[in-house]
């Protein structure tokens, strides 16, 4: 199973990615993990990425693309992979297509998680993260027993800057402008499967597996 996930921030892709990777026994490849691994190992690509980040600039597509290409040569992708957070735009999608075609291992499916903006804003703006253990909770959907205190470790729950309404609105704009076009890209290629991202984690997981059959 060679699969990628696409959907707006707040759609719960990370949780589903872990579940699906385990279900299909394939590695969960997220761009965040690839970046951290390259930075930690001090690879040539990691150093290039770091030089942009140190200047407060976005890491260019060419560097991200090469990191993903490198990751897709590791032994553990022999039976497939699940890409999460990549591609983020049409150029990256084209790059990935070429890499996979050259390797003779084309993509099987792009799974889209669909969610209305109002729902995304409600989800993200109510999210709280523990300073102690990093556990997530939600003031409406998954409240802690004591407001502001982590159930798991007693640490302080805080509201990430990333989850402020204005920042969320900006993230959604960037998504609509840059990432949403890849949905049509994969639809045209006959690879798109779309599911609703509303409901319990287990319901969404069951939908995903049914859509990928
Ligand atoms: Zn905690």
Short mmCIF file of N, CA and C and ligand atoms in Angstrom, two decimals, residues 130 132-133 135 150 152-153 155, ligand 1:
data_model
loop_
_atom_site.label_atom_id
_atom_site.label_comp_id
_atom_site.label_asym_id
_atom_site.label_seq_id
_atom_site.Cartn_x
_atom_site.Cartn_y
_atom_site.Cartn_z
N UNK A 130 -0.41 19.96 27.16
CA UNK A 130 0.25 19.95 28.47
C UNK A 130 1.72 20.36 28.35
N UNK A 132 3.84 19.71 30.55
CA UNK A 132 4.66 18.64 31.15
C UNK A 132 4.91 17.49 30.20
N UNK A 133 3.81 16.88 29.71
CA UNK A 133 3.98 15.63 28.95
C UNK A 133 3.56 15.74 27.49
N UNK A 135 0.61 15.90 26.24
CA UNK A 135 -0.71 15.31 26.00
C UNK A 135 -1.69 16.41 25.53
N UNK A 150 -3.46 18.95 33.50
CA UNK A 150 -3.36 17.71 32.72
C UNK A 150 -3.79 16.50 33.56
N UNK A 152 -3.08 13.42 32.85
CA UNK A 152 -2.03 12.40 32.86
C UNK A 152 -0.93 12.71 33.88
N UNK A 153 -0.50 13.98 33.96
CA UNK A 153 0.69 14.26 34.77
C UNK A 153 0.51 15.43 35.73
N UNK A 155 0.40 18.46 34.91
CA UNK A 155 1.05 19.65 34.35
C UNK A 155 0.05 20.71 33.92
ZN1 LIG B 1 0.69 16.19 31.19
#
